[in-house]
Amino acid sequence: MVVLFAALLNPSTGGDNILSLLLSLVWFAFLMIFFLYPSFGQRMQLSYMLRDLERKLNKLKIIKDEINQITVETIKRVGKPEKDPAPDINRLSEFFIIQPESMDPYGLVYKLEHILETGESVYEQEVAKLAPHATEHQVKSLTNLVEVLRGINTIYRVVRHYYLLGKKTANIYMVLQIQMVLPQIIEIAESYRQAAVAFSKGQPIGDGVGPLVAAKLVNGMEKERYEIAKDTVVQEIELENRKVYVVRAIGPGGTVGRPGEGVKQLVEKLPENPKLIITIDAALKLEGEETGKIAEGVGVAIGGPGVDKYKIEELAKSRGIPLYAFVIFQSITEAITPMRESIAKAADQVLEKVKQLILEKVKSGESVVVAGIGNTIGVGLG
Amino acid sequence: MSEPSIMMGGRSRERTPEPLTFLKCLSCGVENSRPFKENDYVLKIVEDEKCPKCGGTRSKIVNIYVPEKKESK
Ligand SMILES: [Zn+2]
């Protein structure tokens, strides 16, 4: 057999002719395929892309399962439920919120607020039911954890949808679209995984830099404290004879509170308008920018669906209160994963800047509102 | 063209960052750090950990963060 094969391949024994004939046949076949079936190249590319997509989808599934496991274990450990929480967690991970209809935009902000608040409290109640032994703060952090699970679940389902649709329709453009954004999606999924770990242990995250500045501002100087809106507190301090009202969400459980409603309620209750409203929040940096960079400006620095931002803007406009803002730049990953050193260091710098601004713009005897915006997980009230 | 599969699979999973807790002793003011433990939070008063310098038991958590890689290695 080997001898025969060698003979065929050896040009001196006439194998040359057979080999070249075979090769020509192969080439001819290829030529015919491309001639009769012009999209053959695209087909091949599509199957490559689908395989790539399948691998990444699998990776997403692994991350999703891991987050699911962290959630179930944490709820079991912290909440000590009597029955297995897994089916209920699964149900909560499919929970949805329907955006209000915007065809008639009148009153849209309040509709959105109502829906979001309902969703939030339903979610919190459900988690509290699953974890009967958890404290109030722990329930909030567990709610965050289940929300992370819901997030990754949605990402996974959307990617799978495009993968299956692309496969079914053999539509390369459909696959191309999801393939283009998939590296970023994988990166976000990876940060969700780290976020789940942070929420399960109660570690402060990058987004918590706003409340961190507020906590450092108050640190030991608190004169009075009261809840002004759901999960939102005011801490009164005095800074060189200036009254400072610090608004932030209740810590150390994971919650963002209702800073918009909080500031509104507070200012409406005050005997006279504060001189300034200062908001401090984390902001998304551009790629290549330094993490922990501080920028200052005017306006309301609050991310999210816009309800809180709207309320403070409305209030400030009607009462003519100037709005100042400080933001601390970080990536989306850094915002939801345990706080980096550069962000924590930036908090100290922002604190100094806020104090300086207050001393500069607010006269002795006047008052100012400082709102630390963000998730308070791991940041106590002092 | 689609990338060859060998180049895609190799990247290992990122490690979960481990934060440190920074405690400030309430008697002598010295700051110490240790790995984060559950139930730690910023501004918490810790009563059951001895200060390595003066032996005081009351300290306050002043920071919790993940140190930058350059400094930890
Ligand atoms: Zn000491």
GROMACS .gro file of C-alpha atoms and ligand atoms in nm:
model
  456
    1MET     CA    1   0.000   0.000   0.000
    2VAL     CA    2   0.270   0.242   0.105
    3VAL     CA    3   0.479   0.140  -0.194
    4LEU     CA    4   0.191   0.201  -0.429
    5PHE     CA    5   0.125   0.541  -0.277
    6ALA     CA    6   0.492   0.635  -0.304
    7ALA     CA    7   0.493   0.523  -0.662
    8LEU     CA    8   0.192   0.734  -0.742
    9LEU     CA    9   0.353   1.038  -0.589
   10ASN     CA   10   0.687   0.984  -0.754
   11PRO     CA   11   0.710   1.177  -1.082
   12SER     CA   12   0.967   0.932  -1.227
   13THR     CA   13   0.721   0.641  -1.218
   14GLY     CA   14   0.446   0.827  -1.393
   15GLY     CA   15   0.268   0.929  -1.071
   16ASP     CA   16   0.299   1.286  -1.183
   17ASN     CA   17   0.016   1.249  -1.426
   18ILE     CA   18  -0.221   1.090  -1.181
   19LEU     CA   19  -0.145   1.346  -0.914
   20SER     CA   20  -0.190   1.641  -1.142
   21LEU     CA   21  -0.509   1.490  -1.273
   22LEU     CA   22  -0.640   1.457  -0.920
   23LEU     CA   23  -0.536   1.810  -0.839
   24SER     CA   24  -0.703   1.946  -1.150
   25LEU     CA   25  -1.018   1.761  -1.058
   26VAL     CA   26  -1.015   1.912  -0.714
   27TRP     CA   27  -0.959   2.258  -0.854
   28PHE     CA   28  -1.229   2.206  -1.108
   29ALA     CA   29  -1.470   2.100  -0.837
   30PHE     CA   30  -1.389   2.411  -0.638
   31LEU     CA   31  -1.431   2.627  -0.943
   32MET     CA   32  -1.771   2.476  -1.011
   33ILE     CA   33  -1.878   2.524  -0.652
   34PHE     CA   34  -1.791   2.891  -0.660
   35PHE     CA   35  -1.939   2.928  -1.005
   36LEU     CA   36  -2.271   2.758  -0.935
   37TYR     CA   37  -2.294   2.861  -0.571
   38PRO     CA   38  -2.157   3.217  -0.540
   39SER     CA   39  -2.243   3.255  -0.171
   40PHE     CA   40  -2.032   2.955  -0.075
   41GLY     CA   41  -1.757   3.175   0.073
   42GLN     CA   42  -2.011   3.361   0.278
   43ARG     CA   43  -2.157   3.032   0.397
   44MET     CA   44  -1.819   2.921   0.519
   45GLN     CA   45  -1.765   3.252   0.693
   46LEU     CA   46  -2.108   3.227   0.852
   47SER     CA   47  -2.034   2.886   0.993
   48TYR     CA   48  -1.707   3.015   1.136
   49MET     CA   49  -1.888   3.307   1.293
   50LEU     CA   50  -2.162   3.090   1.433
   51ARG     CA   51  -1.908   2.863   1.593
   52ASP     CA   52  -1.737   3.162   1.747
   53LEU     CA   53  -2.071   3.292   1.869
   54GLU     CA   54  -2.159   2.956   2.014
   55ARG     CA   55  -1.838   2.949   2.214
   56LYS     CA   56  -1.901   3.296   2.354
   57LEU     CA   57  -2.261   3.215   2.428
   58ASN     CA   58  -2.136   2.919   2.625
   59LYS     CA   59  -1.904   3.147   2.817
   60LEU     CA   60  -2.200   3.373   2.897
   61LYS     CA   61  -2.393   3.072   3.018
   62ILE     CA   62  -2.109   2.973   3.248
   63ILE     CA   63  -2.101   3.324   3.396
   64LYS     CA   64  -2.479   3.326   3.430
   65ASP     CA   65  -2.478   2.990   3.608
   66GLU     CA   66  -2.203   3.106   3.838
   67ILE     CA   67  -2.395   3.421   3.934
   68ASN     CA   68  -2.703   3.208   3.987
   69GLN     CA   69  -2.507   2.982   4.217
   70ILE     CA   70  -2.364   3.277   4.413
   71THR     CA   71  -2.715   3.419   4.452
   72VAL     CA   72  -2.871   3.094   4.571
   73GLU     CA   73  -2.585   3.025   4.812
   74THR     CA   74  -2.586   3.377   4.955
   75ILE     CA   75  -2.962   3.377   5.008
   76LYS     CA   76  -2.934   3.037   5.178
   77ARG     CA   77  -2.644   3.150   5.395
   78VAL     CA   78  -2.776   3.493   5.494
   79GLY     CA   79  -3.151   3.442   5.480
   80LYS     CA   80  -3.169   3.084   5.608
   81PRO     CA   81  -3.492   3.004   5.422
   82GLU     CA   82  -3.686   2.692   5.513
   83LYS     CA   83  -3.734   2.575   5.156
   84ASP     CA   84  -3.500   2.581   4.860
   85PRO     CA   85  -3.501   2.935   4.718
   86ALA     CA   86  -3.372   2.834   4.373
   87PRO     CA   87  -3.710   2.814   4.191
   88ASP     CA   88  -3.818   3.152   4.328
   89ILE     CA   89  -3.485   3.309   4.240
   90ASN     CA   90  -3.526   3.174   3.892
   91ARG     CA   91  -3.871   3.330   3.873
   92LEU     CA   92  -3.737   3.666   3.998
   93SER     CA   93  -3.459   3.658   3.740
   94GLU     CA   94  -3.730   3.679   3.472
   95PHE     CA   95  -3.909   3.969   3.638
   96PHE     CA   96  -3.971   4.260   3.404
   97ILE     CA   97  -4.062   4.626   3.416
   98ILE     CA   98  -4.263   4.770   3.129
   99GLN     CA   99  -4.163   5.123   3.038
  100PRO     CA  100  -4.455   5.368   3.035
  101GLU     CA  101  -4.599   5.472   2.703
  102SER     CA  102  -4.431   5.788   2.578
  103MET     CA  103  -4.664   5.873   2.289
  104ASP     CA  104  -4.823   6.130   2.517
  105PRO     CA  105  -4.526   6.254   2.719
  106TYR     CA  106  -4.728   6.459   2.967
  107GLY     CA  107  -4.647   6.339   3.321
  108LEU     CA  108  -4.415   6.073   3.190
  109VAL     CA  109  -4.155   6.120   3.462
  110TYR     CA  110  -4.407   6.053   3.736
  111LYS     CA  111  -4.547   5.750   3.555
  112LEU     CA  112  -4.196   5.615   3.520
  113GLU     CA  113  -4.127   5.689   3.883
  114HIS     CA  114  -4.442   5.509   3.989
  115ILE     CA  115  -4.361   5.200   3.785
  116LEU     CA  116  -4.000   5.189   3.900
  117GLU     CA  117  -4.099   5.233   4.263
  118THR     CA  118  -4.359   4.961   4.239
  119GLY     CA  119  -4.108   4.729   4.075
  120GLU     CA  120  -3.848   4.808   4.336
  121SER     CA  121  -4.071   4.748   4.634
  122VAL     CA  122  -4.221   4.429   4.488
  123TYR     CA  123  -3.871   4.302   4.425
  124GLU     CA  124  -3.756   4.388   4.774
  125GLN     CA  125  -4.060   4.224   4.931
  126GLU     CA  126  -4.008   3.908   4.728
  127VAL     CA  127  -3.644   3.887   4.831
  128ALA     CA  128  -3.737   3.954   5.193
  129LYS     CA  129  -3.977   3.659   5.173
  130LEU     CA  130  -3.701   3.437   5.039
  131ALA     CA  131  -3.461   3.543   5.313
  132PRO     CA  132  -3.663   3.560   5.637
  133HIS     CA  133  -3.355   3.581   5.861
  134ALA     CA  134  -3.179   3.862   5.676
  135THR     CA  135  -3.161   4.209   5.833
  136GLU     CA  136  -3.309   4.508   5.655
  137HIS     CA  137  -2.969   4.604   5.513
  138GLN     CA  138  -2.895   4.251   5.404
  139VAL     CA  139  -3.227   4.230   5.221
  140LYS     CA  140  -3.129   4.539   5.020
  141SER     CA  141  -2.794   4.390   4.925
  142LEU     CA  142  -2.958   4.059   4.837
  143THR     CA  143  -3.206   4.248   4.619
  144ASN     CA  144  -2.910   4.400   4.436
  145LEU     CA  145  -2.767   4.056   4.392
  146VAL     CA  146  -3.087   3.920   4.241
  147GLU     CA  147  -3.094   4.224   4.012
  148VAL     CA  148  -2.745   4.140   3.890
  149LEU     CA  149  -2.873   3.791   3.816
  150ARG     CA  150  -3.166   3.937   3.628
  151GLY     CA  151  -2.927   4.155   3.428
  152ILE     CA  152  -2.702   3.870   3.322
  153ASN     CA  153  -3.006   3.658   3.246
  154THR     CA  154  -3.138   3.923   3.009
  155ILE     CA  155  -2.800   3.958   2.839
  156TYR     CA  156  -2.777   3.584   2.792
  157ARG     CA  157  -3.127   3.557   2.649
  158VAL     CA  158  -3.073   3.840   2.401
  159VAL     CA  159  -2.743   3.701   2.275
  160ARG     CA  160  -2.894   3.354   2.244
  161HIS     CA  161  -3.186   3.503   2.052
  162TYR     CA  162  -2.954   3.657   1.791
  163TYR     CA  163  -2.742   3.345   1.772
  164LEU     CA  164  -3.040   3.119   1.711
  165LEU     CA  165  -3.205   3.362   1.475
  166GLY     CA  166  -2.884   3.397   1.277
  167LYS     CA  167  -2.845   3.024   1.263
  168LYS     CA  168  -3.205   2.966   1.160
  169THR     CA  169  -3.213   3.227   0.887
  170ALA     CA  170  -2.848   3.183   0.786
  171ASN     CA  171  -2.837   3.561   0.782
  172ILE     CA  172  -2.479   3.674   0.806
  173TYR     CA  173  -2.572   4.034   0.879
  174MET     CA  174  -2.776   3.935   1.180
  175VAL     CA  175  -2.485   3.732   1.314
  176LEU     CA  176  -2.240   4.008   1.226
  177GLN     CA  177  -2.427   4.259   1.441
  178ILE     CA  178  -2.420   4.052   1.755
  179GLN     CA  179  -2.064   3.940   1.687
  180MET     CA  180  -1.948   4.300   1.665
  181VAL     CA  181  -2.076   4.394   2.010
  182LEU     CA  182  -2.009   4.062   2.177
  183PRO     CA  183  -1.660   4.141   2.313
  184GLN     CA  184  -1.807   4.434   2.508
  185ILE     CA  185  -2.098   4.220   2.621
  186ILE     CA  186  -1.860   3.954   2.750
  187GLU     CA  187  -1.668   4.221   2.937
  188ILE     CA  188  -1.987   4.350   3.096
  189ALA     CA  189  -2.088   3.995   3.186
  190GLU     CA  190  -1.751   3.942   3.350
  191SER     CA  191  -1.801   4.257   3.556
  192TYR     CA  192  -2.148   4.133   3.653
  193ARG     CA  193  -1.981   3.823   3.791
  194GLN     CA  194  -1.749   4.034   4.003
  195ALA     CA  195  -2.040   4.255   4.104
  196ALA     CA  196  -2.229   3.949   4.226
  197VAL     CA  197  -1.935   3.860   4.449
  198ALA     CA  198  -1.921   4.216   4.584
  199PHE     CA  199  -2.294   4.224   4.657
  200SER     CA  200  -2.289   3.882   4.819
  201LYS     CA  201  -2.018   3.996   5.062
  202GLY     CA  202  -2.131   4.357   5.108
  203GLN     CA  203  -1.818   4.518   4.964
  204PRO     CA  204  -1.834   4.883   4.856
  205ILE     CA  205  -1.839   4.927   4.477
  206GLY     CA  206  -1.708   5.204   4.252
  207ASP     CA  207  -2.054   5.354   4.212
  208GLY     CA  208  -2.057   5.406   4.588
  209VAL     CA  209  -1.808   5.689   4.565
  210GLY     CA  210  -2.084   5.953   4.598
  211PRO     CA  211  -2.212   5.818   4.933
  212LEU     CA  212  -1.850   5.761   5.036
  213VAL     CA  213  -1.776   6.131   4.998
  214ALA     CA  214  -2.096   6.205   5.194
  215ALA     CA  215  -1.990   5.962   5.467
  216LYS     CA  216  -1.646   6.119   5.491
  217LEU     CA  217  -1.801   6.466   5.503
  218VAL     CA  218  -2.030   6.370   5.790
  219ASN     CA  219  -1.780   6.143   5.970
  220GLY     CA  220  -1.835   6.208   6.340
  221MET     CA  221  -1.984   6.556   6.296
  222GLU     CA  222  -2.348   6.455   6.264
  223LYS     CA  223  -2.586   6.684   6.453
  224GLU     CA  224  -2.911   6.528   6.345
  225ARG     CA  225  -3.031   6.247   6.120
  226TYR     CA  226  -3.372   6.167   5.974
  227GLU     CA  227  -3.524   5.966   5.691
  228ILE     CA  228  -3.657   6.203   5.427
  229ALA     CA  229  -3.773   5.958   5.157
  230LYS     CA  230  -3.768   5.581   5.118
  231ASP     CA  231  -3.416   5.454   5.196
  232THR     CA  232  -3.288   5.810   5.191
  233VAL     CA  233  -3.154   6.006   5.489
  234VAL     CA  234  -3.050   6.360   5.568
  235GLN     CA  235  -2.757   6.413   5.802
  236GLU     CA  236  -2.712   6.765   5.931
  237ILE     CA  237  -2.366   6.892   6.004
  238GLU     CA  238  -2.208   7.227   6.060
  239LEU     CA  239  -1.906   7.342   5.863
  240GLU     CA  240  -1.749   7.663   5.993
  241ASN     CA  241  -2.088   7.803   6.087
  242ARG     CA  242  -2.253   7.693   5.762
  243LYS     CA  243  -2.536   7.446   5.784
  244VAL     CA  244  -2.478   7.145   5.556
  245TYR     CA  245  -2.759   6.902   5.478
  246VAL     CA  246  -2.607   6.581   5.351
  247VAL     CA  247  -2.851   6.365   5.154
  248ARG     CA  248  -2.766   6.002   5.071
  249ALA     CA  249  -2.913   5.655   5.064
  250ILE     CA  250  -2.914   5.450   5.380
  251GLY     CA  251  -2.610   5.227   5.416
  252PRO     CA  252  -2.447   4.986   5.456
  253GLY     CA  253  -2.708   4.786   5.265
  254GLY     CA  254  -2.701   4.814   4.888
  255THR     CA  255  -2.946   5.080   4.776
  256VAL     CA  256  -2.944   5.403   4.579
  257GLY     CA  257  -3.240   5.547   4.767
  258ARG     CA  258  -3.447   5.832   4.624
  259PRO     CA  259  -3.212   6.129   4.617
  260GLY     CA  260  -3.444   6.333   4.394
  261GLU     CA  261  -3.743   6.299   4.622
  262GLY     CA  262  -3.515   6.336   4.925
  263VAL     CA  263  -3.367   6.668   4.813
  264LYS     CA  264  -3.711   6.793   4.708
  265GLN     CA  265  -3.873   6.709   5.041
  266LEU     CA  266  -3.580   6.857   5.229
  267VAL     CA  267  -3.566   7.189   5.045
  268GLU     CA  268  -3.944   7.232   5.066
  269LYS     CA  269  -3.922   7.188   5.441
  270LEU     CA  270  -3.634   7.428   5.500
  271PRO     CA  271  -3.721   7.777   5.627
  272GLU     CA  272  -3.524   7.934   5.341
  273ASN     CA  273  -3.365   7.817   5.022
  274PRO     CA  274  -3.018   7.664   5.045
  275LYS     CA  275  -2.746   7.861   4.868
  276LEU     CA  276  -2.637   7.566   4.658
  277ILE     CA  277  -2.725   7.210   4.577
  278ILE     CA  278  -2.413   7.001   4.519
  279THR     CA  279  -2.441   6.652   4.371
  280ILE     CA  280  -2.156   6.402   4.369
  281ASP     CA  281  -2.172   6.093   4.152
  282ALA     CA  282  -1.967   5.843   3.959
  283ALA     CA  283  -1.957   5.904   3.584
  284LEU     CA  284  -1.862   5.684   3.294
  285LYS     CA  285  -1.511   5.751   3.171
  286LEU     CA  286  -1.403   5.724   2.812
  287GLU     CA  287  -1.159   5.451   2.722
  288GLY     CA  288  -0.805   5.574   2.783
  289GLU     CA  289  -0.907   5.814   3.055
  290GLU     CA  290  -0.773   5.776   3.403
  291THR     CA  291  -0.990   5.604   3.665
  292GLY     CA  292  -1.065   5.834   3.955
  293LYS     CA  293  -1.030   6.153   3.755
  294ILE     CA  294  -1.242   6.427   3.905
  295ALA     CA  295  -1.439   6.677   3.704
  296GLU     CA  296  -1.662   6.956   3.827
  297GLY     CA  297  -1.937   7.148   3.659
  298VAL     CA  298  -2.291   7.267   3.693
  299GLY     CA  299  -2.613   7.068   3.673
  300VAL     CA  300  -2.737   6.758   3.849
  301ALA     CA  301  -2.500   6.461   3.848
  302ILE     CA  302  -2.737   6.166   3.876
  303GLY     CA  303  -2.742   5.873   3.638
  304GLY     CA  304  -3.016   5.615   3.602
  305PRO     CA  305  -3.363   5.660   3.454
  306GLY     CA  306  -3.372   6.037   3.510
  307VAL     CA  307  -3.651   6.070   3.764
  308ASP     CA  308  -3.425   6.197   4.042
  309LYS     CA  309  -3.237   6.429   3.810
  310TYR     CA  310  -3.562   6.577   3.682
  311LYS     CA  311  -3.697   6.642   4.030
  312ILE     CA  312  -3.390   6.830   4.147
  313GLU     CA  313  -3.372   7.032   3.826
  314GLU     CA  314  -3.740   7.124   3.857
  315LEU     CA  315  -3.693   7.228   4.217
  316ALA     CA  316  -3.375   7.425   4.152
  317LYS     CA  317  -3.530   7.607   3.859
  318SER     CA  318  -3.847   7.709   4.042
  319ARG     CA  319  -3.649   7.834   4.340
  320GLY     CA  320  -3.347   7.967   4.159
  321ILE     CA  321  -3.094   7.755   4.344
  322PRO     CA  322  -2.758   7.708   4.166
  323LEU     CA  323  -2.662   7.348   4.094
  324TYR     CA  324  -2.304   7.228   4.126
  325ALA     CA  325  -2.178   6.883   4.043
  326PHE     CA  326  -1.870   6.673   4.097
  327VAL     CA  327  -1.815   6.350   3.908
  328ILE     CA  328  -1.557   6.079   3.953
  329PHE     CA  329  -1.472   5.896   3.633
  330GLN     CA  330  -1.465   5.518   3.613
  331SER     CA  331  -1.547   5.244   3.366
  332ILE     CA  332  -1.873   5.050   3.374
  333THR     CA  333  -1.679   4.754   3.514
  334GLU     CA  334  -1.520   4.962   3.787
  335ALA     CA  335  -1.856   5.111   3.879
  336ILE     CA  336  -2.013   4.777   3.971
  337THR     CA  337  -1.711   4.589   4.104
  338PRO     CA  338  -1.529   4.640   4.438
  339MET     CA  339  -1.398   4.994   4.475
  340ARG     CA  340  -1.050   5.056   4.336
  341GLU     CA  341  -0.787   5.247   4.524
  342SER     CA  342  -0.782   5.532   4.273
  343ILE     CA  343  -1.157   5.586   4.322
  344ALA     CA  344  -1.131   5.576   4.701
  345LYS     CA  345  -0.844   5.826   4.683
  346ALA     CA  346  -1.051   6.048   4.454
  347ALA     CA  347  -1.322   6.054   4.723
  348ASP     CA  348  -1.078   6.228   4.960
  349GLN     CA  349  -0.995   6.486   4.695
  350VAL     CA  350  -1.360   6.550   4.613
  351LEU     CA  351  -1.427   6.592   4.983
  352GLU     CA  352  -1.171   6.872   5.001
  353LYS     CA  353  -1.310   7.035   4.688
  354VAL     CA  354  -1.665   7.021   4.823
  355LYS     CA  355  -1.557   7.181   5.149
  356GLN     CA  356  -1.367   7.448   4.960
  357LEU     CA  357  -1.666   7.520   4.737
  358ILE     CA  358  -1.896   7.550   5.037
  359LEU     CA  359  -1.663   7.790   5.216
  360GLU     CA  360  -1.624   7.993   4.900
  361LYS     CA  361  -1.986   8.018   4.783
  362VAL     CA  362  -2.185   7.989   5.103
  363LYS     CA  363  -2.162   8.265   5.361
  364SER     CA  364  -2.153   8.207   5.731
  365GLY     CA  365  -2.502   8.136   5.863
  366GLU     CA  366  -2.634   8.013   5.528
  367SER     CA  367  -2.713   7.656   5.430
  368VAL     CA  368  -2.623   7.415   5.152
  369VAL     CA  369  -2.742   7.073   5.034
  370VAL     CA  370  -2.485   6.808   4.944
  371ALA     CA  371  -2.615   6.487   4.785
  372GLY     CA  372  -2.391   6.181   4.754
  373ILE     CA  373  -2.540   5.978   4.471
  374GLY     CA  374  -2.481   5.609   4.421
  375ASN     CA  375  -2.514   5.264   4.569
  376THR     CA  376  -2.440   5.262   4.940
  377ILE     CA  377  -2.333   4.901   4.972
  378GLY     CA  378  -2.059   4.881   5.233
  379VAL     CA  379  -2.079   5.252   5.315
  380GLY     CA  380  -2.222   5.311   5.663
  381LEU     CA  381  -2.388   5.621   5.803
  382GLY     CA  382  -2.138   5.653   6.086
  383MET     CA  383  -1.274   3.704   0.809
  384SER     CA  384  -1.355   3.531   1.131
  385GLU     CA  385  -1.067   3.488   1.369
  386PRO     CA  386  -0.917   3.143   1.408
  387SER     CA  387  -1.043   2.959   1.709
  388ILE     CA  388  -0.703   2.912   1.871
  389MET     CA  389  -0.676   3.282   1.937
  390MET     CA  390  -1.015   3.316   2.097
  391GLY     CA  391  -1.027   3.048   2.362
  392GLY     CA  392  -0.704   3.107   2.546
  393ARG     CA  393  -0.776   3.406   2.768
  394SER     CA  394  -0.810   3.296   3.123
  395ARG     CA  395  -1.083   3.429   3.347
  396GLU     CA  396  -1.013   3.748   3.538
  397ARG     CA  397  -0.960   3.702   3.907
  398THR     CA  398  -1.206   3.848   4.152
  399PRO     CA  399  -1.051   4.156   4.313
  400GLU     CA  400  -0.998   4.127   4.689
  401PRO     CA  401  -1.050   4.451   4.880
  402LEU     CA  402  -0.865   4.552   5.196
  403THR     CA  403  -1.026   4.710   5.500
  404PHE     CA  404  -0.845   5.007   5.654
  405LEU     CA  405  -0.899   5.050   6.026
  406LYS     CA  406  -0.806   5.362   6.219
  407CYS     CA  407  -0.738   5.309   6.588
  408LEU     CA  408  -0.953   5.542   6.798
  409SER     CA  409  -0.695   5.571   7.075
  410CYS     CA  410  -0.370   5.637   6.886
  411GLY     CA  411  -0.492   5.717   6.536
  412VAL     CA  412  -0.274   5.465   6.356
  413GLU     CA  413  -0.416   5.315   6.038
  414ASN     CA  414  -0.392   4.944   5.965
  415SER     CA  415  -0.521   4.727   5.688
  416ARG     CA  416  -0.633   4.369   5.667
  417PRO     CA  417  -0.830   4.163   5.412
  418PHE     CA  418  -1.198   4.251   5.391
  419LYS     CA  419  -1.428   4.047   5.613
  420GLU     CA  420  -1.803   4.014   5.572
  421ASN     CA  421  -2.008   4.272   5.761
  422ASP     CA  422  -1.730   4.530   5.732
  423TYR     CA  423  -1.845   4.869   5.614
  424VAL     CA  424  -1.705   5.219   5.597
  425LEU     CA  425  -1.751   5.415   5.924
  426LYS     CA  426  -1.823   5.098   6.123
  427ILE     CA  427  -1.683   5.098   6.476
  428VAL     CA  428  -1.498   4.773   6.534
  429GLU     CA  429  -1.474   4.674   6.899
  430ASP     CA  430  -1.305   4.338   6.895
  431GLU     CA  431  -0.980   4.390   6.707
  432LYS     CA  432  -0.660   4.493   6.881
  433CYS     CA  433  -0.451   4.781   6.746
  434PRO     CA  434  -0.103   4.642   6.673
  435LYS     CA  435   0.059   4.960   6.801
  436CYS     CA  436  -0.112   5.055   7.126
  437GLY     CA  437  -0.332   4.752   7.188
  438GLY     CA  438  -0.651   4.959   7.188
  439THR     CA  439  -0.961   4.761   7.094
  440ARG     CA  440  -1.181   5.032   6.944
  441SER     CA  441  -1.120   5.129   6.585
  442LYS     CA  442  -1.315   5.273   6.296
  443ILE     CA  443  -1.319   5.150   5.939
  444VAL     CA  444  -1.210   5.448   5.730
  445ASN     CA  445  -1.176   5.289   5.387
  446ILE     CA  446  -1.242   4.971   5.197
  447TYR     CA  447  -1.084   4.935   4.856
  448VAL     CA  448  -0.891   4.713   4.620
  449PRO     CA  449  -0.526   4.824   4.620
  450GLU     CA  450  -0.370   4.900   4.282
  451LYS     CA  451  -0.168   4.608   4.151
  452LYS     CA  452   0.165   4.795   4.139
  453GLU     CA  453   0.165   4.853   4.510
  454SER     CA  454   0.057   4.510   4.622
  455LYS     CA  455   0.331   4.329   4.432
  456ZN      ZN  456  -0.382   5.224   6.856
   0.00000   0.00000   0.00000
